[in-house]
Amino acid sequence: MRERFRVVGGAHLRGEAAVVGAKNSALKLMAVALLAVGRTTLTNVPAIADVTIMAELLRRLGVDVVYDARLGTVVLDVPERIGHRADYELVRALRASISVLGPLVARVGEADVAVPGGDAIGSRGLDLHAAGLEALGAQVHVTHGYLVATAPSGLRGADIRLDFPSVGATENVLTASVLARGTTTIDNVAKEPEIVDIADMLVSMGARIEGAGTSRITVHGVDALSPTEHAVVSDRIAAGTWAFAAAATRGDIEVVGGVAEHLRAPLAALEDAGCQIEVTARGFRVSATDRRPRAFDVATLPYPGFPTDLQPFALTYNAVAEGSAMVTENLFEARFRTVQELARLGADAQIDGHHVMTHGVPLLSGAPVESSDIRSGAALVIAGLVAEGDTLVSGVHHIDRGYPRFEEAMRALGADVTREPDDAPFDEV
Ligand code: UD1
């Protein structure tokens, strides 16, 4: 059944929002578990639809997966013999499925992974993944929509330089190299906290890794890894969502479980714009109750730069903040679908190539809008709170992919957000 959120405008969000483990880490850590025979347990796993899809993908590889969304645990029993094929049907639903590539080549010597679709956020190549695996001695080609990587006699260490610090390519090259013979150096890698989380889990499994979180990772290959228990790193994008929700609605939210250190660029920008930011014992707090904060320029960059996943929130914020500002998207082309929907709500925003110029208005005007991916959906709910009247946000399944019970978390902060059937009489054309 299709669902939508009905958002009643006018709330200033106040109170606590809890943040648990990161979607973009949990999914990858589930794939990492493939590297060791036996039982691996993940904790602090978010209750989101994407974990269910990843669990199904791993089951089809022969892994026994028990996901307890309420407890936030995933228990994976990995047998000696596992499959090597990730079907299009699942990969198209979850682009993060590509993260089984590295572990499968390392463990099985072969991976057939459908070339993913996933979020509608611009074209995303796999050339860096392929080049990295080839440098480790794998043969890689695409056939019938599948990326096929084979290394029948195992992988061997190599010196690799990524042309761009891709998160996914860093992960696949790292997870492939841990069982390679000899030493691998990977230069120009992604430095995201999720990469550090993967490296931490691999080390707890017996891998020998140095430099995660810097631009160069060194891996000394080992013969085998052991299963482990690991808590997923806090979700910085969910935490950032609440930070922008507080700022845009002129509210006051303590993000419990949030790590301010992982959000230095966005929190510094919010502080400069007139919000109060405070690190607390349980996380951090963002308050914008004193006055309407100022709009600010944003250019998305690889970590520690401003995260592209928070760009729709920056746009929403700028749409209602004081003054004019420019948002520049440097990571993904065509990731501006929020803009046309914000315009439906009365935002003054113009796209020019990979820039969006906004002139803030004090209040938007409620209307039906459509979310096109996880973050744009959540951003539109926040926009609806700063609109006069009701906003109907369709495509709630996108939001459910990334936020555990988003409407309940919103209601706990004083917002009037309800889930209801989406009875639109016509499908999108
Ligand atoms: C991950 C996140 C996503 C986030 C992104 C950037 C997950 C599941 N998703 O995506 O939410 O927005 O990091 O922080 O963790 N590229 C290539 N060739 C490659 C690989 C990437 O050209 O082989 C390009 C992509 O087209 C894109 C850019 O590099 O323009 C960034 O991609 P990447 O860092 O790999 O992002 P993902 O891992 O896909």
Short mmCIF file of C-alpha atoms in Angstrom, two decimals, residues 58-355:
data_model
loop_
_atom_site.label_atom_id
_atom_site.label_comp_id
_atom_site.label_asym_id
_atom_site.label_seq_id
_atom_site.Cartn_x
_atom_site.Cartn_y
_atom_site.Cartn_z
CA LEU A 58 22.94 -12.47 2.32
CA ARG A 59 20.45 -15.32 2.90
CA ARG A 60 20.55 -16.05 -0.80
CA LEU A 61 24.32 -16.40 -0.47
CA GLY A 62 23.72 -19.11 2.14
CA VAL A 63 24.06 -17.02 5.31
CA ASP A 64 21.60 -17.53 8.16
CA VAL A 65 20.56 -13.98 9.12
CA VAL A 66 18.39 -13.02 12.08
CA TYR A 67 17.48 -9.32 12.18
CA ASP A 68 15.76 -8.12 15.34
CA ALA A 69 14.76 -4.57 14.46
CA ARG A 70 13.41 -3.91 17.95
CA LEU A 71 16.65 -4.89 19.68
CA GLY A 72 18.76 -3.44 16.91
CA THR A 73 20.75 -6.61 16.32
CA VAL A 74 21.69 -8.65 13.28
CA VAL A 75 23.13 -12.11 13.87
CA LEU A 76 24.82 -13.66 10.85
CA ASP A 77 25.85 -17.32 10.74
CA VAL A 78 28.23 -17.61 7.82
CA PRO A 79 28.86 -21.15 6.56
CA GLU A 80 32.09 -22.50 5.07
CA ARG A 81 30.62 -22.56 1.57
CA ILE A 82 28.77 -19.47 0.38
CA GLY A 83 27.38 -18.41 -2.99
CA HIS A 84 28.81 -15.65 -5.12
CA ARG A 85 25.86 -14.12 -6.96
CA ALA A 86 23.86 -11.03 -5.99
CA ASP A 87 20.73 -10.86 -8.14
CA TYR A 88 19.51 -7.76 -9.93
CA GLU A 89 16.16 -7.99 -8.20
CA LEU A 90 17.78 -7.19 -4.84
CA VAL A 91 20.66 -5.02 -6.02
CA ARG A 92 18.28 -2.71 -7.88
CA ALA A 93 16.37 -2.19 -4.63
CA LEU A 94 19.53 -1.51 -2.66
CA ARG A 95 22.60 -0.02 -4.24
CA ALA A 96 24.64 -0.78 -1.11
CA SER A 97 24.44 -4.44 -2.20
CA ILE A 98 27.54 -3.68 -4.25
CA SER A 99 29.46 -3.90 -0.98
CA VAL A 100 29.39 -7.73 -1.16
CA LEU A 101 31.77 -7.47 -4.12
CA GLY A 102 35.02 -7.13 -2.15
CA PRO A 103 34.22 -9.75 0.52
CA LEU A 104 33.05 -12.31 -2.09
CA VAL A 105 36.13 -12.00 -4.30
CA ALA A 106 38.32 -12.29 -1.21
CA ARG A 107 36.53 -15.31 0.27
CA VAL A 108 35.18 -17.22 -2.72
CA GLY A 109 37.44 -16.01 -5.52
CA GLU A 110 34.40 -14.98 -7.53
CA ALA A 111 31.60 -12.42 -7.36
CA ASP A 112 28.74 -11.84 -9.79
CA VAL A 113 26.98 -8.69 -8.65
CA ALA A 114 24.24 -7.01 -10.66
CA VAL A 115 25.11 -3.46 -11.66
CA PRO A 116 22.97 -1.44 -9.25
CA GLY A 117 20.21 1.09 -9.65
CA GLY A 118 19.17 2.32 -6.20
CA ASP A 119 18.43 5.92 -5.33
CA ALA A 120 17.59 8.15 -8.24
CA ILE A 121 20.52 10.49 -7.62
CA GLY A 122 22.55 10.75 -10.75
CA SER A 123 24.83 8.31 -12.51
CA ARG A 124 27.23 6.42 -10.31
CA GLY A 125 29.96 4.40 -11.94
CA LEU A 126 31.78 1.34 -10.68
CA ASP A 127 35.03 1.96 -12.55
CA LEU A 128 37.03 2.66 -9.39
CA HIS A 129 35.76 -0.52 -7.74
CA ALA A 130 36.77 -2.51 -10.82
CA ALA A 131 40.20 -0.87 -11.18
CA GLY A 132 41.00 -1.49 -7.53
CA LEU A 133 40.09 -5.17 -7.72
CA GLU A 134 42.05 -5.56 -10.94
CA ALA A 135 45.11 -4.07 -9.25
CA LEU A 136 44.74 -6.80 -6.61
CA GLY A 137 44.86 -9.41 -9.38
CA ALA A 138 41.17 -10.01 -10.07
CA GLN A 139 39.74 -10.14 -13.57
CA VAL A 140 36.71 -7.93 -13.90
CA HIS A 141 34.16 -7.56 -16.68
CA VAL A 142 30.52 -6.68 -17.12
CA THR A 143 28.28 -9.24 -18.77
CA HIS A 144 24.47 -9.33 -19.08
CA GLY A 145 24.11 -6.57 -16.50
CA TYR A 146 26.41 -8.23 -13.97
CA LEU A 147 29.82 -7.15 -12.81
CA VAL A 148 31.83 -10.36 -12.67
CA ALA A 149 35.08 -10.43 -10.74
CA THR A 150 37.21 -13.57 -10.52
CA ALA A 151 40.44 -14.38 -8.74
CA PRO A 152 40.67 -18.18 -8.76
CA SER A 153 44.14 -18.29 -7.24
CA GLY A 154 43.51 -15.51 -4.73
CA LEU A 155 44.35 -11.82 -4.57
CA ARG A 156 47.79 -10.29 -4.00
CA GLY A 157 48.73 -7.02 -2.33
CA ALA A 158 49.32 -3.98 -4.53
CA ASP A 159 49.86 -0.23 -4.40
CA ILE A 160 46.59 1.38 -5.48
CA ARG A 161 45.55 4.97 -5.95
CA LEU A 162 41.88 5.85 -6.35
CA ASP A 163 41.25 8.63 -8.86
CA PHE A 164 38.53 9.95 -6.52
CA PRO A 165 37.91 9.16 -2.82
CA SER A 166 34.80 7.09 -3.53
CA VAL A 167 33.20 5.65 -0.40
CA GLY A 168 32.03 2.46 -2.10
CA ALA A 169 35.28 1.83 -3.96
CA THR A 170 37.32 2.39 -0.79
CA GLU A 171 35.14 -0.18 0.98
CA ASN A 172 35.36 -2.82 -1.72
CA VAL A 173 39.10 -2.50 -2.20
CA LEU A 174 39.64 -2.56 1.57
CA THR A 175 37.44 -5.61 2.16
CA ALA A 176 39.05 -7.43 -0.79
CA SER A 177 42.60 -6.72 0.37
CA VAL A 178 42.36 -8.03 3.93
CA LEU A 179 42.78 -11.65 2.77
CA ALA A 180 45.22 -10.86 -0.09
CA ARG A 181 48.78 -12.16 0.03
CA GLY A 182 51.19 -9.42 1.08
CA THR A 183 50.73 -5.72 1.70
CA THR A 184 48.29 -3.36 0.00
CA THR A 185 48.42 0.42 0.14
CA ILE A 186 45.38 2.37 -1.00
CA ASP A 187 45.89 6.09 -1.60
CA ASN A 188 43.30 8.85 -1.93
CA VAL A 189 40.73 6.81 -0.01
CA ALA A 190 37.48 8.06 1.51
CA LYS A 191 37.84 9.15 5.16
CA GLU A 192 34.21 8.88 6.26
CA PRO A 193 33.48 7.60 9.80
CA GLU A 194 31.77 4.63 8.13
CA ILE A 195 35.10 3.63 6.57
CA VAL A 196 36.74 3.80 10.00
CA ASP A 197 33.88 1.67 11.34
CA ILE A 198 34.47 -1.02 8.72
CA ALA A 199 38.20 -0.99 9.42
CA ASP A 200 37.54 -1.26 13.17
CA MET A 201 35.31 -4.28 12.65
CA LEU A 202 37.84 -5.91 10.30
CA VAL A 203 40.60 -5.37 12.87
CA SER A 204 38.43 -7.00 15.54
CA MET A 205 38.14 -9.97 13.13
CA GLY A 206 41.93 -10.24 12.94
CA ALA A 207 42.71 -8.03 9.93
CA ARG A 208 45.85 -5.87 9.97
CA ILE A 209 44.93 -2.36 8.86
CA GLU A 210 46.55 1.03 9.43
CA GLY A 211 45.49 4.52 8.46
CA ALA A 212 41.67 4.25 8.26
CA GLY A 213 40.33 7.80 8.55
CA THR A 214 43.32 9.24 6.68
CA SER A 215 43.95 9.42 2.93
CA ARG A 216 46.14 6.30 2.88
CA ILE A 217 45.17 2.88 4.19
CA THR A 218 47.75 0.11 4.52
CA VAL A 219 46.61 -3.50 4.78
CA HIS A 220 48.82 -6.47 5.62
CA GLY A 221 47.00 -9.54 4.34
CA VAL A 222 46.15 -12.39 6.72
CA ASP A 223 45.13 -16.00 5.93
CA ALA A 224 41.73 -15.97 7.61
CA LEU A 225 39.47 -13.82 9.76
CA SER A 226 37.32 -14.75 12.75
CA PRO A 227 33.73 -13.73 13.46
CA THR A 228 33.17 -10.86 15.85
CA GLU A 229 30.67 -8.69 17.69
CA HIS A 230 30.55 -5.04 16.68
CA ALA A 231 28.40 -1.97 17.41
CA VAL A 232 27.53 0.15 14.35
CA VAL A 233 28.86 3.74 14.39
CA SER A 234 26.32 6.50 15.03
CA ASP A 235 24.39 7.78 12.00
CA ARG A 236 25.84 11.20 11.23
CA ILE A 237 23.35 11.85 8.44
CA ALA A 238 20.37 11.13 10.70
CA ALA A 239 22.00 13.32 13.36
CA GLY A 240 22.52 16.08 10.79
CA THR A 241 18.89 15.75 9.76
CA TRP A 242 17.79 16.65 13.29
CA ALA A 243 20.30 19.50 13.43
CA PHE A 244 18.76 21.05 10.30
CA ALA A 245 15.24 20.25 11.52
CA ALA A 246 15.93 22.30 14.66
CA ALA A 247 17.48 25.14 12.67
CA ALA A 248 14.81 25.32 9.95
CA THR A 249 11.86 25.18 12.36
CA ARG A 250 13.52 27.54 14.83
CA GLY A 251 13.38 24.83 17.43
CA ASP A 252 15.66 23.29 20.02
CA ILE A 253 16.67 19.63 19.72
CA GLU A 254 19.13 17.51 21.65
CA VAL A 255 20.41 14.82 19.31
CA VAL A 256 20.96 11.93 21.69
CA GLY A 257 23.59 9.54 20.37
CA GLY A 258 24.76 12.06 17.76
CA VAL A 259 28.49 12.67 17.34
CA ALA A 260 29.24 16.36 16.77
CA GLU A 261 32.81 15.51 15.77
CA HIS A 262 31.44 13.70 12.67
CA LEU A 263 29.47 16.78 11.63
CA ARG A 264 32.05 19.49 12.00
CA ALA A 265 31.37 21.23 8.66
CA PRO A 266 27.56 21.41 8.91
CA LEU A 267 27.50 22.29 12.62
CA ALA A 268 30.11 25.02 12.16
CA ALA A 269 28.03 26.46 9.30
CA LEU A 270 24.87 26.42 11.41
CA GLU A 271 26.69 28.09 14.28
CA ASP A 272 28.05 30.83 11.99
CA ALA A 273 24.49 31.33 10.73
CA GLY A 274 23.25 32.18 14.20
CA CYS A 275 22.21 28.83 15.71
CA GLN A 276 23.44 27.72 19.11
CA ILE A 277 25.37 24.45 19.07
CA GLU A 278 26.31 22.74 22.27
CA VAL A 279 28.05 19.41 22.80
CA THR A 280 26.23 17.56 25.59
CA ALA A 281 27.00 14.45 27.62
CA ARG A 282 24.65 12.42 25.43
CA GLY A 283 25.28 13.98 22.04
CA PHE A 284 24.75 17.56 20.93
CA ARG A 285 22.10 20.22 20.92
CA VAL A 286 21.02 22.64 18.21
CA SER A 287 18.86 25.61 19.06
CA ALA A 288 17.56 28.42 16.86
CA THR A 289 14.86 29.88 19.06
CA ASP A 290 16.32 33.39 19.43
CA ARG A 291 15.94 34.66 15.90
CA ARG A 292 15.59 33.57 12.30
CA PRO A 293 18.95 32.12 11.27
CA ARG A 294 20.81 33.30 8.18
CA ALA A 295 21.10 31.37 4.92
CA PHE A 296 24.61 30.12 4.09
CA ASP A 297 26.58 28.90 1.09
CA VAL A 298 27.24 25.18 0.94
CA ALA A 299 29.52 23.15 -1.33
CA THR A 300 29.31 19.39 -0.86
CA LEU A 301 32.63 17.56 -0.63
CA PRO A 302 33.99 14.19 0.49
CA TYR A 303 34.35 13.88 4.28
CA PRO A 304 35.25 15.92 6.30
CA GLY A 305 33.59 18.37 3.91
CA PHE A 306 29.87 19.11 3.87
CA PRO A 307 28.07 15.77 3.19
CA THR A 308 26.08 15.48 -0.02
CA ASP A 309 23.49 13.50 1.94
CA LEU A 310 22.70 16.64 3.95
CA GLN A 311 22.40 18.84 0.86
CA PRO A 312 18.57 18.57 0.63
CA PHE A 313 18.37 19.75 4.25
CA ALA A 314 20.67 22.69 3.55
CA LEU A 315 18.39 23.63 0.65
CA THR A 316 15.29 23.42 2.83
CA TYR A 317 16.99 25.44 5.53
CA ASN A 318 18.15 28.12 3.08
CA ALA A 319 14.66 28.29 1.59
CA VAL A 320 13.32 29.61 4.91
CA ALA A 321 16.41 31.32 6.39
CA GLU A 322 17.23 35.02 6.21
CA GLY A 323 18.89 36.13 2.98
CA SER A 324 20.24 34.57 -0.22
CA ALA A 325 22.68 31.69 -0.57
CA MET A 326 24.11 29.20 -3.01
CA VAL A 327 24.24 25.42 -2.64
CA THR A 328 26.76 23.64 -4.88
CA GLU A 329 26.60 19.88 -5.43
CA ASN A 330 30.02 18.44 -6.25
CA LEU A 331 29.47 14.72 -5.75
CA PHE A 332 26.40 13.68 -7.68
CA GLU A 333 24.90 15.15 -10.80
CA ALA A 334 21.13 15.66 -10.88
CA ARG A 335 20.80 15.47 -7.11
CA PHE A 336 18.51 18.47 -6.97
CA ARG A 337 15.12 16.83 -7.07
CA THR A 338 14.21 18.49 -3.79
CA VAL A 339 14.30 21.87 -5.51
CA GLN A 340 11.25 21.45 -7.73
CA GLU A 341 9.25 20.16 -4.76
CA LEU A 342 10.41 23.03 -2.54
CA ALA A 343 9.31 25.37 -5.32
CA ARG A 344 5.82 23.81 -5.12
CA LEU A 345 5.87 24.86 -1.47
CA GLY A 346 6.65 28.42 -2.49
CA ALA A 347 10.42 28.42 -2.07
CA ASP A 348 12.36 30.89 -4.18
CA ALA A 349 15.04 28.58 -5.61
CA GLN A 350 16.68 28.38 -9.05
CA ILE A 351 18.91 25.62 -10.39
CA ASP A 352 21.89 26.64 -12.47
CA GLY A 353 24.00 23.61 -13.41
CA HIS A 354 25.28 22.15 -10.17
CA HIS A 355 24.32 25.24 -8.16
#
